[in-house]
């Protein structure tokens, strides 16, 4: 049985799905350079524990609950929207 | 939860906290001295309560529902929290989910290896967590609050005892603390028998005191309003007390605490299954080590799937965790009632004076706490759905177990390799 333990562990990790969408990403330095801009809108779209247990919450970011993105409708298309998801 | 509540209640928080601790100590004492447990240990010593007032099947279903709900929901939340903590406190480049799965894999390894390893590592996990919290608490209590921080004890916006903690919060505190204290500080079937009353109470009071010290230190350094509103009051407290070293210490405490919670719940599930198998005469077809392995091999991949499918990113996880604790509360109340009724029967047969009203006071309190917490929960609908799902799954498992227990014994796996 003990020989099987590593095999079982590898199986456990192999079933972990990793999903990655094809969206433009921005690193923290790029975001930093935009902070303070009047056209910048940061939407914090993290939910559940992704948001609640995180120590990092961007100042002035708009918290979006669930899939309700209606907060974005208050801004024009000229704004730059940054979605903070992880 | 504790951080939010102490923020809301201020010093008044310690009253319901002490009440929850007292109830927990009473519960563990009653269940530890349960006549039915004495009977299973030595059937010659007591011969009265052979007629169980509760249907064994209901007890089996409740036990399984509570175990399954606890061992799946709480670890999902705890491991995800540990993953985020590691990512944000120690290594930014390391994926948080990767770390959560690493911890889960480690726990699985421990439970596959031997019967002794989970208990040995549990001491280590809780030891590290306790030391970190103790350092933070003592430093926090002995040091002056920072100049830029208002101590809520002296601040004008200190919540008043009458308004800050409403009845719902007090009962929620009882549910959360009462259950977690007795669950994680030694309240389980087998160790209760081998632990003396003094030892058990000492362990529970030590654990309770540690939590109280930590809450007190946080309240001293962070304004109550901030603690009440924050989603991470524990990090706020640690950061205010010791700065960056405080962040590291609370980070270690969270990670090792999560390991302790997951490992402890798997141990608890294993012990509960073993005990109920003996109590209800439902033989297991596997050796103790294989029973432990089967539980781990069933629970950990399920937790992995729950994490990978994003349950932790949904607010309903908190509802499910709360529901799991409430199911456990209901089970604890049922067990206390069984113990008390059995004791009353013994006393009655021995022509001793009995106090049926007094004996049923604690179970009634548990039932009240359960009903009050369910009715006043903000998302009762989801909570009910969760209860129904958990009870249905447990009923199916109970029927399956009863069926397998009746099968001939020749397929029994008896060889353990530890």
PDB file of N, CA, C and O in Angstrom, chain B residues 233-304:
ATOM      1  N   UNK B 233     -10.272  40.171  10.409  1.00  0.00           N
ATOM      2  CA  UNK B 233      -9.914  40.821  11.683  1.00  0.00           C
ATOM      3  C   UNK B 233      -8.657  40.238  12.312  1.00  0.00           C
ATOM      4  O   UNK B 233      -7.905  40.944  12.982  1.00  0.00           O
ATOM      5  N   UNK B 234      -8.403  38.944  12.070  1.00  0.00           N
ATOM      6  CA  UNK B 234      -7.219  38.297  12.657  1.00  0.00           C
ATOM      7  C   UNK B 234      -5.927  38.895  12.089  1.00  0.00           C
ATOM      8  O   UNK B 234      -4.939  39.080  12.812  1.00  0.00           O
ATOM      9  N   UNK B 235      -5.945  39.222  10.789  1.00  0.00           N
ATOM     10  CA  UNK B 235      -4.738  39.814  10.191  1.00  0.00           C
ATOM     11  C   UNK B 235      -4.572  41.255  10.678  1.00  0.00           C
ATOM     12  O   UNK B 235      -3.467  41.704  10.988  1.00  0.00           O
ATOM     13  N   UNK B 236      -5.688  41.959  10.794  1.00  0.00           N
ATOM     14  CA  UNK B 236      -5.625  43.342  11.299  1.00  0.00           C
ATOM     15  C   UNK B 236      -4.988  43.356  12.679  1.00  0.00           C
ATOM     16  O   UNK B 236      -4.109  44.172  12.972  1.00  0.00           O
ATOM     17  N   UNK B 237      -5.463  42.456  13.544  1.00  0.00           N
ATOM     18  CA  UNK B 237      -4.951  42.383  14.914  1.00  0.00           C
ATOM     19  C   UNK B 237      -3.462  42.093  14.927  1.00  0.00           C
ATOM     20  O   UNK B 237      -2.683  42.797  15.578  1.00  0.00           O
ATOM     21  N   UNK B 238      -3.053  41.078  14.181  1.00  0.00           N
ATOM     22  CA  UNK B 238      -1.637  40.678  14.166  1.00  0.00           C
ATOM     23  C   UNK B 238      -0.753  41.796  13.629  1.00  0.00           C
ATOM     24  O   UNK B 238       0.332  42.063  14.145  1.00  0.00           O
ATOM     25  N   UNK B 239      -1.248  42.478  12.596  1.00  0.00           N
ATOM     26  CA  UNK B 239      -0.479  43.555  11.966  1.00  0.00           C
ATOM     27  C   UNK B 239      -0.317  44.736  12.919  1.00  0.00           C
ATOM     28  O   UNK B 239       0.752  45.340  13.002  1.00  0.00           O
ATOM     29  N   UNK B 240      -1.369  45.045  13.650  1.00  0.00           N
ATOM     30  CA  UNK B 240      -1.290  46.167  14.592  1.00  0.00           C
ATOM     31  C   UNK B 240      -0.391  45.838  15.776  1.00  0.00           C
ATOM     32  O   UNK B 240       0.272  46.703  16.314  1.00  0.00           O
ATOM     33  N   UNK B 241      -0.396  44.567  16.182  1.00  0.00           N
ATOM     34  CA  UNK B 241       0.380  44.186  17.361  1.00  0.00           C
ATOM     35  C   UNK B 241       1.883  44.115  17.055  1.00  0.00           C
ATOM     36  O   UNK B 241       2.717  44.647  17.776  1.00  0.00           O
ATOM     37  N   UNK B 242       2.238  43.457  15.958  1.00  0.00           N
ATOM     38  CA  UNK B 242       3.663  43.205  15.702  1.00  0.00           C
ATOM     39  C   UNK B 242       4.134  43.599  14.309  1.00  0.00           C
ATOM     40  O   UNK B 242       5.234  43.207  13.907  1.00  0.00           O
ATOM     41  N   UNK B 243       3.317  44.272  13.541  1.00  0.00           N
ATOM     42  CA  UNK B 243       3.737  44.680  12.198  1.00  0.00           C
ATOM     43  C   UNK B 243       3.968  43.491  11.283  1.00  0.00           C
ATOM     44  O   UNK B 243       3.234  42.504  11.331  1.00  0.00           O
ATOM     45  N   UNK B 244       5.048  43.562  10.486  1.00  0.00           N
ATOM     46  CA  UNK B 244       5.332  42.485   9.531  1.00  0.00           C
ATOM     47  C   UNK B 244       5.571  41.143  10.219  1.00  0.00           C
ATOM     48  O   UNK B 244       5.020  40.115   9.769  1.00  0.00           O
ATOM     49  N   UNK B 245       6.334  41.084  11.328  1.00  0.00           N
ATOM     50  CA  UNK B 245       6.462  39.785  12.028  1.00  0.00           C
ATOM     51  C   UNK B 245       5.092  39.247  12.476  1.00  0.00           C
ATOM     52  O   UNK B 245       4.876  38.042  12.479  1.00  0.00           O
ATOM     53  N   UNK B 246       4.196  40.156  12.821  1.00  0.00           N
ATOM     54  CA  UNK B 246       2.839  39.747  13.214  1.00  0.00           C
ATOM     55  C   UNK B 246       2.099  39.095  12.059  1.00  0.00           C
ATOM     56  O   UNK B 246       1.397  38.096  12.233  1.00  0.00           O
ATOM     57  N   UNK B 247       2.262  39.680  10.869  1.00  0.00           N
ATOM     58  CA  UNK B 247       1.640  39.103   9.660  1.00  0.00           C
ATOM     59  C   UNK B 247       2.165  37.692   9.416  1.00  0.00           C
ATOM     60  O   UNK B 247       1.418  36.781   9.081  1.00  0.00           O
ATOM     61  N   UNK B 248       3.472  37.545   9.603  1.00  0.00           N
ATOM     62  CA  UNK B 248       4.077  36.221   9.367  1.00  0.00           C
ATOM     63  C   UNK B 248       3.563  35.210  10.403  1.00  0.00           C
ATOM     64  O   UNK B 248       3.194  34.088  10.058  1.00  0.00           O
ATOM     65  N   UNK B 249       3.518  35.664  11.660  1.00  0.00           N
ATOM     66  CA  UNK B 249       3.048  34.750  12.715  1.00  0.00           C
ATOM     67  C   UNK B 249       1.597  34.322  12.490  1.00  0.00           C
ATOM     68  O   UNK B 249       1.268  33.140  12.619  1.00  0.00           O
ATOM     69  N   UNK B 250       0.737  35.263  12.143  1.00  0.00           N
ATOM     70  CA  UNK B 250      -0.674  34.894  11.932  1.00  0.00           C
ATOM     71  C   UNK B 250      -0.791  34.047  10.661  1.00  0.00           C
ATOM     72  O   UNK B 250      -1.637  33.148  10.581  1.00  0.00           O
ATOM     73  N   UNK B 251       0.083  34.314   9.686  1.00  0.00           N
ATOM     74  CA  UNK B 251       0.087  33.494   8.471  1.00  0.00           C
ATOM     75  C   UNK B 251       0.411  32.042   8.795  1.00  0.00           C
ATOM     76  O   UNK B 251      -0.257  31.108   8.334  1.00  0.00           O
ATOM     77  N   UNK B 252       1.441  31.854   9.644  1.00  0.00           N
ATOM     78  CA  UNK B 252       1.816  30.484  10.049  1.00  0.00           C
ATOM     79  C   UNK B 252       0.647  29.850  10.820  1.00  0.00           C
ATOM     80  O   UNK B 252       0.294  28.686  10.611  1.00  0.00           O
ATOM     81  N   UNK B 253       0.046  30.652  11.718  1.00  0.00           N
ATOM     82  CA  UNK B 253      -1.073  30.122  12.525  1.00  0.00           C
ATOM     83  C   UNK B 253      -2.239  29.697  11.631  1.00  0.00           C
ATOM     84  O   UNK B 253      -2.858  28.650  11.862  1.00  0.00           O
ATOM     85  N   UNK B 254      -2.524  30.490  10.602  1.00  0.00           N
ATOM     86  CA  UNK B 254      -3.644  30.153   9.705  1.00  0.00           C
ATOM     87  C   UNK B 254      -3.339  28.864   8.934  1.00  0.00           C
ATOM     88  O   UNK B 254      -4.181  27.968   8.833  1.00  0.00           O
ATOM     89  N   UNK B 255      -2.121  28.761   8.412  1.00  0.00           N
ATOM     90  CA  UNK B 255      -1.774  27.581   7.601  1.00  0.00           C
ATOM     91  C   UNK B 255      -1.764  26.316   8.467  1.00  0.00           C
ATOM     92  O   UNK B 255      -2.374  25.300   8.112  1.00  0.00           O
ATOM     93  N   UNK B 256      -1.110  26.385   9.623  1.00  0.00           N
ATOM     94  CA  UNK B 256      -1.067  25.190  10.476  1.00  0.00           C
ATOM     95  C   UNK B 256      -2.438  24.921  11.118  1.00  0.00           C
ATOM     96  O   UNK B 256      -2.787  23.770  11.363  1.00  0.00           O
ATOM     97  N   UNK B 257      -3.178  25.980  11.368  1.00  0.00           N
ATOM     98  CA  UNK B 257      -4.547  25.802  11.881  1.00  0.00           C
ATOM     99  C   UNK B 257      -5.412  25.082  10.861  1.00  0.00           C
ATOM    100  O   UNK B 257      -6.190  24.179  11.202  1.00  0.00           O
ATOM    101  N   UNK B 258      -5.253  25.460   9.586  1.00  0.00           N
ATOM    102  CA  UNK B 258      -6.024  24.794   8.525  1.00  0.00           C
ATOM    103  C   UNK B 258      -5.633  23.323   8.435  1.00  0.00           C
ATOM    104  O   UNK B 258      -6.500  22.444   8.312  1.00  0.00           O
ATOM    105  N   UNK B 259      -4.326  23.056   8.538  1.00  0.00           N
ATOM    106  CA  UNK B 259      -3.873  21.654   8.516  1.00  0.00           C
ATOM    107  C   UNK B 259      -4.476  20.893   9.693  1.00  0.00           C
ATOM    108  O   UNK B 259      -4.938  19.755   9.542  1.00  0.00           O
ATOM    109  N   UNK B 260      -4.469  21.531  10.864  1.00  0.00           N
ATOM    110  CA  UNK B 260      -5.035  20.897  12.058  1.00  0.00           C
ATOM    111  C   UNK B 260      -6.524  20.637  11.921  1.00  0.00           C
ATOM    112  O   UNK B 260      -7.027  19.594  12.335  1.00  0.00           O
ATOM    113  N   UNK B 261      -7.235  21.585  11.325  1.00  0.00           N
ATOM    114  CA  UNK B 261      -8.681  21.437  11.154  1.00  0.00           C
ATOM    115  C   UNK B 261      -8.997  20.273  10.199  1.00  0.00           C
ATOM    116  O   UNK B 261      -9.837  19.422  10.502  1.00  0.00           O
ATOM    117  N   UNK B 262      -8.293  20.226   9.070  1.00  0.00           N
ATOM    118  CA  UNK B 262      -8.570  19.161   8.086  1.00  0.00           C
ATOM    119  C   UNK B 262      -8.173  17.805   8.659  1.00  0.00           C
ATOM    120  O   UNK B 262      -8.954  16.839   8.629  1.00  0.00           O
ATOM    121  N   UNK B 263      -6.973  17.746   9.222  1.00  0.00           N
ATOM    122  CA  UNK B 263      -6.498  16.492   9.818  1.00  0.00           C
ATOM    123  C   UNK B 263      -7.418  16.070  10.972  1.00  0.00           C
ATOM    124  O   UNK B 263      -7.822  14.909  11.066  1.00  0.00           O
ATOM    125  N   UNK B 264      -7.770  17.035  11.823  1.00  0.00           N
ATOM    126  CA  UNK B 264      -8.621  16.749  12.982  1.00  0.00           C
ATOM    127  C   UNK B 264      -9.994  16.250  12.570  1.00  0.00           C
ATOM    128  O   UNK B 264     -10.546  15.334  13.192  1.00  0.00           O
ATOM    129  N   UNK B 265     -10.560  16.825  11.531  1.00  0.00           N
ATOM    130  CA  UNK B 265     -11.894  16.391  11.092  1.00  0.00           C
ATOM    131  C   UNK B 265     -11.850  14.988  10.490  1.00  0.00           C
ATOM    132  O   UNK B 265     -12.798  14.217  10.645  1.00  0.00           O
ATOM    133  N   UNK B 266     -10.748  14.666   9.822  1.00  0.00           N
ATOM    134  CA  UNK B 266     -10.623  13.295   9.290  1.00  0.00           C
ATOM    135  C   UNK B 266     -10.467  12.299  10.441  1.00  0.00           C
ATOM    136  O   UNK B 266     -11.060  11.215  10.415  1.00  0.00           O
ATOM    137  N   UNK B 267      -9.693  12.676  11.466  1.00  0.00           N
ATOM    138  CA  UNK B 267      -9.550  11.812  12.647  1.00  0.00           C
ATOM    139  C   UNK B 267     -10.906  11.652  13.320  1.00  0.00           C
ATOM    140  O   UNK B 267     -11.330  10.555  13.694  1.00  0.00           O
ATOM    141  N   UNK B 268     -11.609  12.779  13.472  1.00  0.00           N
ATOM    142  CA  UNK B 268     -12.928  12.760  14.123  1.00  0.00           C
ATOM    143  C   UNK B 268     -13.894  11.853  13.356  1.00  0.00           C
ATOM    144  O   UNK B 268     -14.627  11.060  13.947  1.00  0.00           O
ATOM    145  N   UNK B 269     -13.888  11.959  12.026  1.00  0.00           N
ATOM    146  CA  UNK B 269     -14.784  11.134  11.213  1.00  0.00           C
ATOM    147  C   UNK B 269     -14.448   9.656  11.388  1.00  0.00           C
ATOM    148  O   UNK B 269     -15.337   8.821  11.589  1.00  0.00           O
ATOM    149  N   UNK B 270     -13.157   9.349  11.339  1.00  0.00           N
ATOM    150  CA  UNK B 270     -12.718   7.956  11.507  1.00  0.00           C
ATOM    151  C   UNK B 270     -13.180   7.409  12.857  1.00  0.00           C
ATOM    152  O   UNK B 270     -13.763   6.328  12.950  1.00  0.00           O
ATOM    153  N   UNK B 271     -12.942   8.178  13.911  1.00  0.00           N
ATOM    154  CA  UNK B 271     -13.311   7.718  15.258  1.00  0.00           C
ATOM    155  C   UNK B 271     -14.819   7.573  15.414  1.00  0.00           C
ATOM    156  O   UNK B 271     -15.300   6.659  16.071  1.00  0.00           O
ATOM    157  N   UNK B 272     -15.544   8.518  14.826  1.00  0.00           N
ATOM    158  CA  UNK B 272     -17.011   8.461  14.928  1.00  0.00           C
ATOM    159  C   UNK B 272     -17.537   7.215  14.227  1.00  0.00           C
ATOM    160  O   UNK B 272     -18.413   6.519  14.758  1.00  0.00           O
ATOM    161  N   UNK B 273     -16.999   6.935  13.049  1.00  0.00           N
ATOM    162  CA  UNK B 273     -17.440   5.747  12.303  1.00  0.00           C
ATOM    163  C   UNK B 273     -17.127   4.478  13.101  1.00  0.00           C
ATOM    164  O   UNK B 273     -17.967   3.578  13.222  1.00  0.00           O
ATOM    165  N   UNK B 274     -15.918   4.418  13.664  1.00  0.00           N
ATOM    166  CA  UNK B 274     -15.527   3.241  14.460  1.00  0.00           C
ATOM    167  C   UNK B 274     -16.461   3.081  15.663  1.00  0.00           C
ATOM    168  O   UNK B 274     -16.886   1.974  15.989  1.00  0.00           O
ATOM    169  N   UNK B 275     -16.749   4.207  16.329  1.00  0.00           N
ATOM    170  CA  UNK B 275     -17.557   4.139  17.542  1.00  0.00           C
ATOM    171  C   UNK B 275     -18.999   3.754  17.245  1.00  0.00           C
ATOM    172  O   UNK B 275     -19.584   2.912  17.931  1.00  0.00           O
ATOM    173  N   UNK B 276     -19.563   4.349  16.220  1.00  0.00           N
ATOM    174  CA  UNK B 276     -20.978   4.054  15.927  1.00  0.00           C
ATOM    175  C   UNK B 276     -21.107   2.631  15.386  1.00  0.00           C
ATOM    176  O   UNK B 276     -22.127   1.964  15.596  1.00  0.00           O
ATOM    177  N   UNK B 277     -20.052   2.162  14.743  1.00  0.00           N
ATOM    178  CA  UNK B 277     -20.037   0.770  14.283  1.00  0.00           C
ATOM    179  C   UNK B 277     -20.144  -0.164  15.488  1.00  0.00           C
ATOM    180  O   UNK B 277     -20.882  -1.157  15.464  1.00  0.00           O
ATOM    181  N   UNK B 278     -19.406   0.157  16.560  1.00  0.00           N
ATOM    182  CA  UNK B 278     -19.452  -0.680  17.766  1.00  0.00           C
ATOM    183  C   UNK B 278     -20.773  -0.506  18.501  1.00  0.00           C
ATOM    184  O   UNK B 278     -21.406  -1.479  18.916  1.00  0.00           O
ATOM    185  N   UNK B 279     -21.224   0.758  18.645  1.00  0.00           N
ATOM    186  CA  UNK B 279     -22.452   1.038  19.409  1.00  0.00           C
ATOM    187  C   UNK B 279     -23.681   0.408  18.772  1.00  0.00           C
ATOM    188  O   UNK B 279     -24.563  -0.095  19.465  1.00  0.00           O
ATOM    189  N   UNK B 280     -23.771   0.470  17.451  1.00  0.00           N
ATOM    190  CA  UNK B 280     -24.984   0.008  16.773  1.00  0.00           C
ATOM    191  C   UNK B 280     -24.812  -1.385  16.153  1.00  0.00           C
ATOM    192  O   UNK B 280     -25.656  -1.830  15.374  1.00  0.00           O
ATOM    193  N   UNK B 281     -23.718  -2.016  16.494  1.00  0.00           N
ATOM    194  CA  UNK B 281     -23.455  -3.368  16.000  1.00  0.00           C
ATOM    195  C   UNK B 281     -23.503  -3.436  14.466  1.00  0.00           C
ATOM    196  O   UNK B 281     -24.183  -4.269  13.881  1.00  0.00           O
ATOM    197  N   UNK B 282     -22.786  -2.508  13.859  1.00  0.00           N
ATOM    198  CA  UNK B 282     -22.692  -2.484  12.398  1.00  0.00           C
ATOM    199  C   UNK B 282     -21.233  -2.736  12.025  1.00  0.00           C
ATOM    200  O   UNK B 282     -20.440  -1.799  11.895  1.00  0.00           O
ATOM    201  N   UNK B 283     -20.837  -4.004  11.908  1.00  0.00           N
ATOM    202  CA  UNK B 283     -19.414  -4.278  11.673  1.00  0.00           C
ATOM    203  C   UNK B 283     -18.912  -3.680  10.372  1.00  0.00           C
ATOM    204  O   UNK B 283     -19.632  -3.647   9.369  1.00  0.00           O
ATOM    205  N   UNK B 284     -17.667  -3.193  10.427  1.00  0.00           N
ATOM    206  CA  UNK B 284     -17.025  -2.681   9.211  1.00  0.00           C
ATOM    207  C   UNK B 284     -16.300  -3.842   8.547  1.00  0.00           C
ATOM    208  O   UNK B 284     -15.814  -4.748   9.221  1.00  0.00           O
ATOM    209  N   UNK B 285     -16.239  -3.830   7.239  1.00  0.00           N
ATOM    210  CA  UNK B 285     -15.598  -4.944   6.526  1.00  0.00           C
ATOM    211  C   UNK B 285     -14.112  -4.696   6.327  1.00  0.00           C
ATOM    212  O   UNK B 285     -13.455  -5.362   5.552  1.00  0.00           O
ATOM    213  N   UNK B 286     -13.609  -3.668   6.952  1.00  0.00           N
ATOM    214  CA  UNK B 286     -12.197  -3.322   6.759  1.00  0.00           C
ATOM    215  C   UNK B 286     -11.493  -3.216   8.100  1.00  0.00           C
ATOM    216  O   UNK B 286     -12.130  -3.010   9.139  1.00  0.00           O
ATOM    217  N   UNK B 287     -10.172  -3.325   8.069  1.00  0.00           N
ATOM    218  CA  UNK B 287      -9.379  -3.134   9.292  1.00  0.00           C
ATOM    219  C   UNK B 287      -9.413  -1.650   9.656  1.00  0.00           C
ATOM    220  O   UNK B 287      -9.759  -0.812   8.816  1.00  0.00           O
ATOM    221  N   UNK B 288      -9.024  -1.301  10.916  1.00  0.00           N
ATOM    222  CA  UNK B 288      -9.009   0.125  11.281  1.00  0.00           C
ATOM    223  C   UNK B 288      -8.190   0.990  10.320  1.00  0.00           C
ATOM    224  O   UNK B 288      -8.627   2.073   9.933  1.00  0.00           O
ATOM    225  N   UNK B 289      -7.002   0.494   9.914  1.00  0.00           N
ATOM    226  CA  UNK B 289      -6.178   1.309   9.022  1.00  0.00           C
ATOM    227  C   UNK B 289      -6.858   1.501   7.668  1.00  0.00           C
ATOM    228  O   UNK B 289      -6.848   2.601   7.103  1.00  0.00           O
ATOM    229  N   UNK B 290      -7.462   0.431   7.173  1.00  0.00           N
ATOM    230  CA  UNK B 290      -8.132   0.559   5.878  1.00  0.00           C
ATOM    231  C   UNK B 290      -9.377   1.428   5.976  1.00  0.00           C
ATOM    232  O   UNK B 290      -9.729   2.137   5.034  1.00  0.00           O
ATOM    233  N   UNK B 291     -10.041   1.400   7.130  1.00  0.00           N
ATOM    234  CA  UNK B 291     -11.200   2.302   7.331  1.00  0.00           C
ATOM    235  C   UNK B 291     -10.725   3.746   7.248  1.00  0.00           C
ATOM    236  O   UNK B 291     -11.335   4.581   6.576  1.00  0.00           O
ATOM    237  N   UNK B 292      -9.599   4.016   7.922  1.00  0.00           N
ATOM    238  CA  UNK B 292      -9.028   5.370   7.885  1.00  0.00           C
ATOM    239  C   UNK B 292      -8.672   5.758   6.453  1.00  0.00           C
ATOM    240  O   UNK B 292      -8.938   6.883   6.014  1.00  0.00           O
ATOM    241  N   UNK B 293      -8.083   4.807   5.716  1.00  0.00           N
ATOM    242  CA  UNK B 293      -7.682   5.087   4.331  1.00  0.00           C
ATOM    243  C   UNK B 293      -8.897   5.330   3.434  1.00  0.00           C
ATOM    244  O   UNK B 293      -8.889   6.244   2.603  1.00  0.00           O
ATOM    245  N   UNK B 294      -9.922   4.503   3.611  1.00  0.00           N
ATOM    246  CA  UNK B 294     -11.118   4.665   2.768  1.00  0.00           C
ATOM    247  C   UNK B 294     -11.761   6.034   3.022  1.00  0.00           C
ATOM    248  O   UNK B 294     -12.159   6.737   2.082  1.00  0.00           O
ATOM    249  N   UNK B 295     -11.815   6.433   4.295  1.00  0.00           N
ATOM    250  CA  UNK B 295     -12.393   7.756   4.621  1.00  0.00           C
ATOM    251  C   UNK B 295     -11.569   8.855   3.951  1.00  0.00           C
ATOM    252  O   UNK B 295     -12.109   9.763   3.300  1.00  0.00           O
ATOM    253  N   UNK B 296     -10.230   8.762   4.084  1.00  0.00           N
ATOM    254  CA  UNK B 296      -9.358   9.790   3.492  1.00  0.00           C
ATOM    255  C   UNK B 296      -9.453   9.786   1.968  1.00  0.00           C
ATOM    256  O   UNK B 296      -9.499  10.843   1.335  1.00  0.00           O
ATOM    257  N   UNK B 297      -9.507   8.579   1.392  1.00  0.00           N
ATOM    258  CA  UNK B 297      -9.570   8.483  -0.075  1.00  0.00           C
ATOM    259  C   UNK B 297     -10.930   8.920  -0.626  1.00  0.00           C
ATOM    260  O   UNK B 297     -11.059   9.192  -1.810  1.00  0.00           O
ATOM    261  N   UNK B 298     -11.929   8.947   0.215  1.00  0.00           N
ATOM    262  CA  UNK B 298     -13.239   9.437  -0.216  1.00  0.00           C
ATOM    263  C   UNK B 298     -13.341  10.940  -0.002  1.00  0.00           C
ATOM    264  O   UNK B 298     -13.805  11.675  -0.872  1.00  0.00           O
ATOM    265  N   UNK B 299     -12.895  11.375   1.175  1.00  0.00           N
ATOM    266  CA  UNK B 299     -13.099  12.790   1.542  1.00  0.00           C
ATOM    267  C   UNK B 299     -12.157  13.738   0.788  1.00  0.00           C
ATOM    268  O   UNK B 299     -12.624  14.761   0.259  1.00  0.00           O
ATOM    269  N   UNK B 300     -10.861  13.403   0.726  1.00  0.00           N
ATOM    270  CA  UNK B 300      -9.919  14.395   0.157  1.00  0.00           C
ATOM    271  C   UNK B 300     -10.158  14.677  -1.337  1.00  0.00           C
ATOM    272  O   UNK B 300     -10.144  15.851  -1.725  1.00  0.00           O
ATOM    273  N   UNK B 301     -10.406  13.658  -2.173  1.00  0.00           N
ATOM    274  CA  UNK B 301     -10.704  14.025  -3.575  1.00  0.00           C
ATOM    275  C   UNK B 301     -11.992  14.843  -3.694  1.00  0.00           C
ATOM    276  O   UNK B 301     -12.075  15.739  -4.536  1.00  0.00           O
ATOM    277  N   UNK B 302     -12.976  14.552  -2.813  1.00  0.00           N
ATOM    278  CA  UNK B 302     -14.217  15.336  -2.864  1.00  0.00           C
ATOM    279  C   UNK B 302     -13.940  16.798  -2.494  1.00  0.00           C
ATOM    280  O   UNK B 302     -14.440  17.720  -3.141  1.00  0.00           O
ATOM    281  N   UNK B 303     -13.119  16.986  -1.458  1.00  0.00           N
ATOM    282  CA  UNK B 303     -12.738  18.361  -1.070  1.00  0.00           C
ATOM    283  C   UNK B 303     -12.003  19.026  -2.242  1.00  0.00           C
ATOM    284  O   UNK B 303     -12.244  20.190  -2.566  1.00  0.00           O
ATOM    285  N   UNK B 304     -11.116  18.248  -2.879  1.00  0.00           N
ATOM    286  CA  UNK B 304     -10.373  18.765  -4.036  1.00  0.00           C
ATOM    287  C   UNK B 304     -11.312  19.200  -5.150  1.00  0.00           C
ATOM    288  O   UNK B 304     -11.133  20.272  -5.737  1.00  0.00           O
TER     289      UNK B 304
END
